[in-house]
CSV table of C-alpha atoms in Angstrom, one decimal:
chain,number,residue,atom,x,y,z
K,38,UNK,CA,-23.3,6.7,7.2
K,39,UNK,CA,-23.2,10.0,6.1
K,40,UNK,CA,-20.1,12.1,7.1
K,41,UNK,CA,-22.0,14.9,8.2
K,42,UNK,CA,-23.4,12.7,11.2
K,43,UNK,CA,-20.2,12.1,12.9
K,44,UNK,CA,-19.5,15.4,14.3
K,45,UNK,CA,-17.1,16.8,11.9
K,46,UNK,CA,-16.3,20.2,11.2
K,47,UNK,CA,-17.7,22.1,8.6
K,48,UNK,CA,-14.2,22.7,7.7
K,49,UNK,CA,-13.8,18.9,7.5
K,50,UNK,CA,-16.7,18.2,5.2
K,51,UNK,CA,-15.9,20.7,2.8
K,52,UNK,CA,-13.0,19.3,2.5
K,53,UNK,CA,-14.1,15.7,2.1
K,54,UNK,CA,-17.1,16.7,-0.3
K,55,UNK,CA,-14.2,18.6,-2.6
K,56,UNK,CA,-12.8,15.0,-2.3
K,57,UNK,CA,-16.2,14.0,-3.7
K,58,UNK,CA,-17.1,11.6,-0.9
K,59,UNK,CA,-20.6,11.9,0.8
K,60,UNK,CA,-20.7,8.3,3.1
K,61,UNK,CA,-18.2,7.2,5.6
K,62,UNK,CA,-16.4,3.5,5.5
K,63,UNK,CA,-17.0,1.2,8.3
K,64,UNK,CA,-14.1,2.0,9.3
K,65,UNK,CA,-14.1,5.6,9.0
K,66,UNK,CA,-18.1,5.4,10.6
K,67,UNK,CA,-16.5,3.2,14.1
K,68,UNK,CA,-13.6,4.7,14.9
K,69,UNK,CA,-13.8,8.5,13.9
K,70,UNK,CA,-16.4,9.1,17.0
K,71,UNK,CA,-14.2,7.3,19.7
K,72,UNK,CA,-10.9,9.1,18.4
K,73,UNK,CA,-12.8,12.7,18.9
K,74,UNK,CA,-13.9,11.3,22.2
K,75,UNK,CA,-10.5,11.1,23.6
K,76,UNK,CA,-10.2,7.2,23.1
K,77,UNK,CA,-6.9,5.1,22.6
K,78,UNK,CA,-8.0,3.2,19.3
K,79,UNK,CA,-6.8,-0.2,17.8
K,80,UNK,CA,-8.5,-0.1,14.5
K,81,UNK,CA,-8.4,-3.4,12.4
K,82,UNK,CA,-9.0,-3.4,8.4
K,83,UNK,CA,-7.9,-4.9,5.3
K,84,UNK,CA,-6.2,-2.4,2.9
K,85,UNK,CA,-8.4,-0.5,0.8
K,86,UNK,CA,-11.0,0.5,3.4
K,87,UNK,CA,-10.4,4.3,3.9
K,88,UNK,CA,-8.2,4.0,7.2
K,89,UNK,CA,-6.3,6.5,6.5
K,90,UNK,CA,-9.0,9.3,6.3
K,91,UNK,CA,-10.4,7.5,9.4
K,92,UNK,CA,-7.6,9.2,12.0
K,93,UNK,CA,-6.5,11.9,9.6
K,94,UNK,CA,-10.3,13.8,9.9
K,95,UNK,CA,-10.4,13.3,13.4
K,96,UNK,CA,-7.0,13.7,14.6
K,97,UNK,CA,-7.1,17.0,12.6
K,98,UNK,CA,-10.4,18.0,14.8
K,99,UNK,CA,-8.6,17.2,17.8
K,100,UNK,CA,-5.5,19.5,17.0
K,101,UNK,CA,-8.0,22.4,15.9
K,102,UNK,CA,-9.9,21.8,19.2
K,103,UNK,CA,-7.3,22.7,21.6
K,104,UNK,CA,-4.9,25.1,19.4
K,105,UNK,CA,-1.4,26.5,20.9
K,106,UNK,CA,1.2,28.6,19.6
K,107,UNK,CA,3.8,26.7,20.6
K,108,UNK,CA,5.6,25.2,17.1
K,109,UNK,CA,6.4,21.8,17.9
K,110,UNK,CA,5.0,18.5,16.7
K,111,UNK,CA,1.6,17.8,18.1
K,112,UNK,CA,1.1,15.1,16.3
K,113,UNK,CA,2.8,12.2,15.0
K,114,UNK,CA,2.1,9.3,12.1
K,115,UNK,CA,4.9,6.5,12.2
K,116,UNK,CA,4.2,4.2,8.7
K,117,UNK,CA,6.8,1.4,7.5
K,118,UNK,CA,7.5,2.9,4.2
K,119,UNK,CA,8.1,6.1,2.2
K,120,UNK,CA,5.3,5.7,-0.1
K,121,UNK,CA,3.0,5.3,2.6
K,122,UNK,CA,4.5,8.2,4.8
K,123,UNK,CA,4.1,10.6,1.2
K,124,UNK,CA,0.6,9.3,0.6
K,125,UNK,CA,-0.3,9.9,4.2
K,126,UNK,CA,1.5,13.4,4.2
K,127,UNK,CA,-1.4,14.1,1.0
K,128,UNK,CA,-4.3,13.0,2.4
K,129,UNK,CA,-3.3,15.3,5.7
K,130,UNK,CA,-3.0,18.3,3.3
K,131,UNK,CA,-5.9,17.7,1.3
K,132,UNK,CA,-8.4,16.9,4.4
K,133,UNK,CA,-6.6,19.5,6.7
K,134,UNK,CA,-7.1,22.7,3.4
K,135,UNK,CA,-9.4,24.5,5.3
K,136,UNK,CA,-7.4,24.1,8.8
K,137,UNK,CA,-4.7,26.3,9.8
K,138,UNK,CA,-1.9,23.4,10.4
K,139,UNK,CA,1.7,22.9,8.8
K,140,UNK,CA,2.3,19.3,8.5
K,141,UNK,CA,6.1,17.5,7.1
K,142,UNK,CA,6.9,13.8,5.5
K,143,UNK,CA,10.3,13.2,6.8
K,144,UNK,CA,12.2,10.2,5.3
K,145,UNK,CA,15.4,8.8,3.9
K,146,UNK,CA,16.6,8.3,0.6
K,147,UNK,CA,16.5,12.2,-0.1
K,148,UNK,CA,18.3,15.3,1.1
K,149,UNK,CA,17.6,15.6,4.9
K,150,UNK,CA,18.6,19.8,4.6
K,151,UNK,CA,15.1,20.5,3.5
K,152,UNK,CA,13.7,18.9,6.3
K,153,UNK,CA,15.8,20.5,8.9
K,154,UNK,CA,14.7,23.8,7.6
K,155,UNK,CA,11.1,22.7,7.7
K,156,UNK,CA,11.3,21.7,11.4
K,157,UNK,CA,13.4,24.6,12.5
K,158,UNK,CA,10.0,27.0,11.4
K,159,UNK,CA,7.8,24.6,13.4
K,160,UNK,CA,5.5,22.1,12.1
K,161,UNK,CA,2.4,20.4,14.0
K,162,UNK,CA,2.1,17.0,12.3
K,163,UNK,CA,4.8,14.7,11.8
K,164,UNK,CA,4.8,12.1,9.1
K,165,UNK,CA,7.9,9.8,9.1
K,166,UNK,CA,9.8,6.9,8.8
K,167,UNK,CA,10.7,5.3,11.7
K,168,UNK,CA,14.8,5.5,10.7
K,169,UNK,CA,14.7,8.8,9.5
K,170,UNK,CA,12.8,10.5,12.6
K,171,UNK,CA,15.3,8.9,14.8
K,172,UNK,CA,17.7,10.3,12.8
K,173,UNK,CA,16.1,13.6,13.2
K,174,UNK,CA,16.1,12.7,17.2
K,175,UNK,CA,19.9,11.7,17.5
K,176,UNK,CA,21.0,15.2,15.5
K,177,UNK,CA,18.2,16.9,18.0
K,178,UNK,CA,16.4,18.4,15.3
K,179,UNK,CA,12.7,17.4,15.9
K,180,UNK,CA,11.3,18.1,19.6
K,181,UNK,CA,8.6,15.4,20.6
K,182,UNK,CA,8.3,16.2,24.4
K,183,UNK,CA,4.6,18.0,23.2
K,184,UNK,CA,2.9,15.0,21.0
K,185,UNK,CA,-0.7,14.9,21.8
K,186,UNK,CA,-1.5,12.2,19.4
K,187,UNK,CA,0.7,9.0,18.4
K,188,UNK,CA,-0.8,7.3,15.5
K,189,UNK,CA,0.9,4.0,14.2
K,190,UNK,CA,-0.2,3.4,10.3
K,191,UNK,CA,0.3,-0.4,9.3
K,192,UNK,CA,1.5,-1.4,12.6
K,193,UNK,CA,1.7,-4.7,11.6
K,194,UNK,CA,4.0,-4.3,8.8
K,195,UNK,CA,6.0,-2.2,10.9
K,196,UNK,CA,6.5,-4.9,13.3
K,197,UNK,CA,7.2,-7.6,10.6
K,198,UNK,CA,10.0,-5.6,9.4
K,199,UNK,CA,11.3,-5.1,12.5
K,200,UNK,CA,11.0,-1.7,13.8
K,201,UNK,CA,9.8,-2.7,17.5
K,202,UNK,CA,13.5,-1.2,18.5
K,203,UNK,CA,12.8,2.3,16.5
K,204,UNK,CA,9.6,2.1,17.7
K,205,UNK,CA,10.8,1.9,21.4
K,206,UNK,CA,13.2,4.2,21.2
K,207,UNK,CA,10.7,6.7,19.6
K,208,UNK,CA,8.3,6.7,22.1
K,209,UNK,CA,10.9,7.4,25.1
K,210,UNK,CA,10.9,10.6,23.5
K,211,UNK,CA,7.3,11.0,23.4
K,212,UNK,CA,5.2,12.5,26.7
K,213,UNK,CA,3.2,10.0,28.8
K,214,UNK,CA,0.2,11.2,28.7
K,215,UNK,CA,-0.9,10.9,25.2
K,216,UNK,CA,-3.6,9.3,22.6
K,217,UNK,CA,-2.4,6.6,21.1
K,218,UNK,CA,-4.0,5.3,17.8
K,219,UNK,CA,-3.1,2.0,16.3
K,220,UNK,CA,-4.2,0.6,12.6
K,221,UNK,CA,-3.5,-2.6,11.6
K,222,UNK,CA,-4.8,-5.2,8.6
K,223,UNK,CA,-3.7,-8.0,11.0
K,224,UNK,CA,-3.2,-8.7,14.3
K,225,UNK,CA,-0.3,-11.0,15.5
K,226,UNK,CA,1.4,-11.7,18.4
K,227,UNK,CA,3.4,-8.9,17.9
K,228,UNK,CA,0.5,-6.2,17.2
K,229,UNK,CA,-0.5,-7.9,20.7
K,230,UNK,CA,2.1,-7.1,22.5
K,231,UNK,CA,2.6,-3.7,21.6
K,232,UNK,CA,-1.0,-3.0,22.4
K,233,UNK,CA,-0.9,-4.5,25.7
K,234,UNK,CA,2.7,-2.2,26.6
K,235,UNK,CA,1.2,0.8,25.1
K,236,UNK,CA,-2.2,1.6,24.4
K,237,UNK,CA,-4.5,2.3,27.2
K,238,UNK,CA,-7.6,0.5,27.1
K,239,UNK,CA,-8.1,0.9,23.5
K,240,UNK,CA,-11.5,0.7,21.8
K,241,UNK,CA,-11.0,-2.6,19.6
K,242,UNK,CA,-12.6,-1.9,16.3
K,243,UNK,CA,-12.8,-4.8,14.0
K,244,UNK,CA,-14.3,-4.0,10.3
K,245,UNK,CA,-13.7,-7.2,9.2
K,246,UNK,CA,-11.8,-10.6,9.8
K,247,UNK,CA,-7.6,-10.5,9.4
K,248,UNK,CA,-8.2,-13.6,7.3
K,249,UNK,CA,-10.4,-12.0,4.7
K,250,UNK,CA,-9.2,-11.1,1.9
K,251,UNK,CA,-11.3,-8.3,-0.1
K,252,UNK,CA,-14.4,-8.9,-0.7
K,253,UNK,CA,-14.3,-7.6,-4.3
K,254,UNK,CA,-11.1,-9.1,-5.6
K,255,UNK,CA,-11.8,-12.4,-7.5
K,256,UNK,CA,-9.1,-14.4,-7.3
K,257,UNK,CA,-7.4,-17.2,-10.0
K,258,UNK,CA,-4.7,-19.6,-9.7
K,259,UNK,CA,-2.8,-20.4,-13.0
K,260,UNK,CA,-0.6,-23.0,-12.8
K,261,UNK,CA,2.6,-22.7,-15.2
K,262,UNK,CA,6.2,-23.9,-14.7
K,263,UNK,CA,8.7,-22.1,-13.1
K,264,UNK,CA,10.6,-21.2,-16.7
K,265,UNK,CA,7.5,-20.0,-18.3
K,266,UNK,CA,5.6,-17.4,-15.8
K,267,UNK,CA,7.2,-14.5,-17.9
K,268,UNK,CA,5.5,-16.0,-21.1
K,269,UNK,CA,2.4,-16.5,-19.2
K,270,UNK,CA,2.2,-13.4,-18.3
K,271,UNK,CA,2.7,-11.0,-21.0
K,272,UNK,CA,0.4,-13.3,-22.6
K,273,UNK,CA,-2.0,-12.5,-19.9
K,274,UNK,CA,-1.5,-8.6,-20.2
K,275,UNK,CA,-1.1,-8.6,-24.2
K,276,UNK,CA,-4.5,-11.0,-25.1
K,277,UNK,CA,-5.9,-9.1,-22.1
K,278,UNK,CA,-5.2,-5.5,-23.4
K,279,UNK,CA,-4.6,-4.7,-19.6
K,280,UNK,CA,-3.5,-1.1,-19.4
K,281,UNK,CA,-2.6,-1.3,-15.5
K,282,UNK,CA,-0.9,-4.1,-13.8
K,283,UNK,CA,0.6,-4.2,-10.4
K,284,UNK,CA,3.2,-7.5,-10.3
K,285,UNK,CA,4.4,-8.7,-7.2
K,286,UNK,CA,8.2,-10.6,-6.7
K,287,UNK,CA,9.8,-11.8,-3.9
K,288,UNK,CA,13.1,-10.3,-4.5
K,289,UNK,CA,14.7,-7.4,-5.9
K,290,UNK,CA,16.7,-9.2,-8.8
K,291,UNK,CA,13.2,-10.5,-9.8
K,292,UNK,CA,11.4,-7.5,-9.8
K,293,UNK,CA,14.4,-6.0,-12.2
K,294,UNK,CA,15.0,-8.8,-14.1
K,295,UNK,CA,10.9,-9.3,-15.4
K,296,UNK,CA,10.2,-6.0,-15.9
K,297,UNK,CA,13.5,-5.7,-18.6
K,298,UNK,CA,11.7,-8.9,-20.0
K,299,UNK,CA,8.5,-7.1,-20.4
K,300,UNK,CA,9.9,-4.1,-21.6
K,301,UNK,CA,12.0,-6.3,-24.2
K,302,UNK,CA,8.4,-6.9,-25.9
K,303,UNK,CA,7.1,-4.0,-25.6
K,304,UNK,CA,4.9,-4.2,-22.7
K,305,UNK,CA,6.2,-0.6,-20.7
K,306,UNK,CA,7.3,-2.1,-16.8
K,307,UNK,CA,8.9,-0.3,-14.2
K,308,UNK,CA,10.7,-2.0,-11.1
K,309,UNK,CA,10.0,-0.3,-7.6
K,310,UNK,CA,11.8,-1.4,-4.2
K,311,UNK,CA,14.4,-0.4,-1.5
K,312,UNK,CA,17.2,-0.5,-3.7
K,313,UNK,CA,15.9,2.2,-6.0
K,314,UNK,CA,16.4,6.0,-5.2
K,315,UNK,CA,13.4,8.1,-3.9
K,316,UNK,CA,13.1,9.6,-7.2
K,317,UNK,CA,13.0,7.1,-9.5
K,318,UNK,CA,11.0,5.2,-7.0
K,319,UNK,CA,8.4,8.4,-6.8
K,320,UNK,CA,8.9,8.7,-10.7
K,321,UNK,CA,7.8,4.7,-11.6
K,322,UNK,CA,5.0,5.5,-9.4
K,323,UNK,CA,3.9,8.9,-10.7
K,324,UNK,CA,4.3,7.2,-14.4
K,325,UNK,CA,2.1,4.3,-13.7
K,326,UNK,CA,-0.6,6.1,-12.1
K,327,UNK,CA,-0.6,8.2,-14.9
K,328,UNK,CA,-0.8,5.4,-17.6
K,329,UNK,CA,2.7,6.1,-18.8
K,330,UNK,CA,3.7,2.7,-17.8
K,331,UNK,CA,1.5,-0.4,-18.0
K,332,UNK,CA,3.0,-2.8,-15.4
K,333,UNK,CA,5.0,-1.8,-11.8
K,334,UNK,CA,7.0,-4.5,-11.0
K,335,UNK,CA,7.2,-4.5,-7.2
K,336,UNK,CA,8.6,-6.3,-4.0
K,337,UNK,CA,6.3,-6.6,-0.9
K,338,UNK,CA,8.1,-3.7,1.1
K,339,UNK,CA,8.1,-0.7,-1.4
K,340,UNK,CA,4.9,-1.6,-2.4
K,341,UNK,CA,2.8,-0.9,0.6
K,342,UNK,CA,1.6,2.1,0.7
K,343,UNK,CA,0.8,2.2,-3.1
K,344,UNK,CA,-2.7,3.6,-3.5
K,345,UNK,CA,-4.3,3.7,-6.8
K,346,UNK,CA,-7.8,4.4,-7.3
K,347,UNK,CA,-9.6,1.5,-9.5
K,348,UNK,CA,-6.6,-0.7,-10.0
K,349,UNK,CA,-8.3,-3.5,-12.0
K,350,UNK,CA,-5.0,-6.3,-11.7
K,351,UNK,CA,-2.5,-7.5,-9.3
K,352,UNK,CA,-0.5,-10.5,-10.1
K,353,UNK,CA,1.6,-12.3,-7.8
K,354,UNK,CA,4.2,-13.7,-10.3
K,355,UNK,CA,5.6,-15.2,-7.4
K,356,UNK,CA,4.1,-16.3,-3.9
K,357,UNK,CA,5.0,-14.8,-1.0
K,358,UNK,CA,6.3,-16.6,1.5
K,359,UNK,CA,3.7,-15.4,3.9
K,360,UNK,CA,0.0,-16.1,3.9
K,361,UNK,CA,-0.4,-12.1,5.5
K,362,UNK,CA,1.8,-11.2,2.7
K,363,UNK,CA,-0.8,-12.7,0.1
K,364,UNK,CA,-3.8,-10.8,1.8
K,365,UNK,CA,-1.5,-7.5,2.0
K,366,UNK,CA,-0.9,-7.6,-2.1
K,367,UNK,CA,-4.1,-8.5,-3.4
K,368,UNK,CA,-6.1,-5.5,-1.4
K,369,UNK,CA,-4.2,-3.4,-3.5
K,370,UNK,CA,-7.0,-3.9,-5.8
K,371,UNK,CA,-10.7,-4.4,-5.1
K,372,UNK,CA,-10.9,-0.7,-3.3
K,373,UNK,CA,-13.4,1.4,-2.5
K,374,UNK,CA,-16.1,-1.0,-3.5
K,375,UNK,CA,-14.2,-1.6,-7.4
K,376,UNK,CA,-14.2,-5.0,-8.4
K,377,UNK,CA,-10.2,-6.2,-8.8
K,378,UNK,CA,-8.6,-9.1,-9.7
K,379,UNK,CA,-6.1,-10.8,-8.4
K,380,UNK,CA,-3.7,-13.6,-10.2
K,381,UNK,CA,-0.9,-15.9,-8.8
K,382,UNK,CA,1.3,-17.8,-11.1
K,383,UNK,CA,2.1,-20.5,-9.4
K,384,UNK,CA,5.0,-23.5,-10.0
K,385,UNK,CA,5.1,-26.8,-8.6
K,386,UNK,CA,8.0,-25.3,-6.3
K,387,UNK,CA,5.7,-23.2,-5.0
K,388,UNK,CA,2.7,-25.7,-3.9
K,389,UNK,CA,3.6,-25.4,-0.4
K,390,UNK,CA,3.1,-21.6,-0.3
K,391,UNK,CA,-0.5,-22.3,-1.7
K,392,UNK,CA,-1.3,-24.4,0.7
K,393,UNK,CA,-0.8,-21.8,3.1
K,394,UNK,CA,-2.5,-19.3,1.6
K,395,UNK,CA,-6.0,-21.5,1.3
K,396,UNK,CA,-5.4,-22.7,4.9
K,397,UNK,CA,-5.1,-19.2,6.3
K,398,UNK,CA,-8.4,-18.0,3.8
K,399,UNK,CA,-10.0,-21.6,4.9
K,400,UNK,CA,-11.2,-22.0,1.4
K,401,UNK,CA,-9.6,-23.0,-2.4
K,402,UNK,CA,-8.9,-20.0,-4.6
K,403,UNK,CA,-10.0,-20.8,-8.0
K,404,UNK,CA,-8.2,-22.8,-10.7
K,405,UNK,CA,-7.9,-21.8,-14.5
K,406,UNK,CA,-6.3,-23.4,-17.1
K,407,UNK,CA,-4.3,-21.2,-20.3
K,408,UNK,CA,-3.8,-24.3,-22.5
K,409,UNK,CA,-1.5,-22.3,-24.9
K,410,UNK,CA,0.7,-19.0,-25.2
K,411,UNK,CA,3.5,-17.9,-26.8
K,412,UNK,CA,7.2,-17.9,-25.3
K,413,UNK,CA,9.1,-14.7,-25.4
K,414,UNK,CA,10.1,-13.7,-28.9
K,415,UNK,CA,9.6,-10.7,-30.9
K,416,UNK,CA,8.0,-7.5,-29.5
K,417,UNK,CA,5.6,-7.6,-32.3
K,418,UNK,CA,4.2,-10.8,-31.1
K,419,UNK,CA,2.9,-9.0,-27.9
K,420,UNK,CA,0.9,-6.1,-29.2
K,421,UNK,CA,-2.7,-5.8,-27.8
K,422,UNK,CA,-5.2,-7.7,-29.7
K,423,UNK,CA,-7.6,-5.3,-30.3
K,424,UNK,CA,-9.9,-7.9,-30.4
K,425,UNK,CA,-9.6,-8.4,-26.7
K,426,UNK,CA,-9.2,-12.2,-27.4
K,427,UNK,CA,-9.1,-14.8,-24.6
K,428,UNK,CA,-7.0,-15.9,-22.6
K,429,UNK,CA,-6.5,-18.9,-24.5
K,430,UNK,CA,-6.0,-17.1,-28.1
K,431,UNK,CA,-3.1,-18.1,-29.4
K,432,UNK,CA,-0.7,-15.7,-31.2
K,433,UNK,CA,0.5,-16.0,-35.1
K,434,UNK,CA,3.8,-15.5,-36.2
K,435,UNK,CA,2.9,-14.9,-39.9
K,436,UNK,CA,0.1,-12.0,-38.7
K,437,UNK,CA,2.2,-10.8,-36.5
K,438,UNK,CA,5.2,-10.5,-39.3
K,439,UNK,CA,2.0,-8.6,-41.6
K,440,UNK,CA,1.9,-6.2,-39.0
K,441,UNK,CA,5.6,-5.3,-39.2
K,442,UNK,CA,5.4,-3.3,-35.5
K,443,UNK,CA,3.6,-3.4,-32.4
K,444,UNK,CA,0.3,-1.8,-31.8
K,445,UNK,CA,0.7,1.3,-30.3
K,446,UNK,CA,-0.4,1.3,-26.6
């Protein structure tokens, strides 16, 4: 549908034209009407589906409707992670360009003096961390008592990595009277509860299925021992010429550890998770967007909230050990209606976790077979083929020696 048939303001749809969108998601088409009619909302969709924009437009119609001059938060985003509370802090600027609003990311891992001095001014939407706001709350620095509207981005996550206690604690601060708008990819027992403590009866809207994974990601199993996933896959990348590769680990270590290996020959890899500062975190970000780096290694938590228009590969070098988890990583790709594709390396250590995965999906992800690659050696023998030769291609040492150095990327 057309945004300019959901009763937006003209404000709105400059701004979302300048954005060079003209038709709403499903998503965005359901639940942007019953938000602006006054609705509690509980709004289910895999990632990738444009639920950001679809309480950011109306909540910022909603503010604008009923404008005060009092200066304190009027409305307020909770989201699991940093990257998600900046990306959600842009889209608020960009959609809101035309509205009179001041709106603030708070969050840790960087100075909090900036943000005090933000909040003392007065600010009228609240993006933040769920640690770092109550942060703000026990220093007394934020004032909540005059929230209109409570939005909960990724509620699931949220409640995975148990923040129900934040959460709580948050809300006591919060007035009763209140909309209260809840997005979610899945919907647990948790998510259940939560809704049944605090939402008043929400409008349910269901885009599609918390077992479905996006419809535009094709996905491939390749199964490869444990030892040899790294030689797999900068295989994969190198005969592939891939130029943009998100890489899921399970742990920290891992996600350090391969992307030194890759970066030994000469694939560029960044790391990103908790245990890296903001900056280098927003830098390894900013670089791989930009094409500066070719692979972001990543663990599950600092990689939600990663948005990246037309990522075309996500690998999970390693399962997760949760089927939600799989769903989560591969609808980093497949957005927007771009075709993606999703990989999992898998070991015999890891059957179990398939299993999982295919029973929560209720079908069998498809098999494919690289009878032969290289192991780690050289980082000649990994420069792009400019060929673009299969997956199956197997490298030569001698060629590779003619060439003397990589291929410049």
């Amino acid at each position: 549908m057309p945004f300019d048939k959901l009763g937006l303001l003209p404000e709105l749809l400059s701004a979302v034209k300048s954005r060079g969108y003209e038709k709403s998601t499903p998503i965005q088409e359901k639940t942007i009407p019953s938000i602006l009619a006054g609705h509690d909302v509980l709004g289910n969709a895999q990632t990738g589906t444009g639920k950001t924009a679809a309480f950011t437009l109306p909540m910022l119609q909603l503010l604008n409707r009923n404008k005060t001059q009092n200066k304190s938060v009027r409305a307020l985003v909770l989201v699991p992670t940093r990257e998600l509370a900046a990306q959600v802090k842009e889209c608020v600027r960009e959609y809101g360009q035309n509205l009179d609003f001041k709106a603030l990311c708070v969050f840790g891992g960087v100075p909090i003096n900036p943000q005090l001095k933000a909040l003392k001014q007065g600010i009228d939407i609240l993006v933040a961390t769920p640690g770092r706001l109550i942060d703000h709350l026990e220093r007394k620095t934020v004032d909540l008592s005059r929230v209109e509207i409570l939005i909960l981005d990724e509620a699931d996550r949220m409640l995975d990595m148990g923040f129900i206690n934040d959460i709580n604690k948050i809300i006591a601060f919060l007035p009763a009277k209140r909309q209260n708008l809840l997005f979610s990819a899945t919907h647990g027992k948790e998510v259940k509860k939560f809704i049944g403590e605090q939402l008043n009866n929400p409008d349910i809207i269901k885009v599609a299925g918390e077992k479905a994974a996006a419809d535009q990601v094709k996905q491939v199993i390749h199964f490869v021992e444990k030892n040899r996933k790294r030689d797999l896959l900068a295989h994969l990348i190198s005969s592939g010429d891939w130029k943009q590769v998100l890489v899921f680990t399970r742990t920290k270590h891992a996600a350090n550890k391969l992307a030194r290996q890759l970066e030994n020959v000469n694939i560029t890899a960044s790391a990103i998770h908790a245990n890296k500062s903001q900056n280098a975190r927003t830098k390894a970000l900013a670089d791989f967007k930009a094409g500066e780096v070719r692979v972001l290694v990543a663990t599950d938590i600092a990689a939600r909230g990663i948005d990246i228009s037309n990522l075309p590969h996500v690998v999970n070098f390693e399962l997760p050990n949760s089927p939600k988890d799989y769903v989560h990583r591969i609808g980093r790709t497949g957005r927007a209606g771009v075709d993606g594709v999703a990989l999992s390396l898998v070991s015999k250590e890891e059957k179990e976790l398939l299993d999982k995965v295919e029973k929560f999906l209720k079908w069998n992800i498809m098999r494919e077979i690289v009878s032969s690659y290289p192991r780690l050696g050289p980082p000649q023998a990994y420069a792009p083929q400019k060929s673009g030769g299969g997956q199956n291609k197997r490298f030569s040492n001698k060629r590779n020696k003619k060439r003397g150095s990589a291929a410049k990327r």
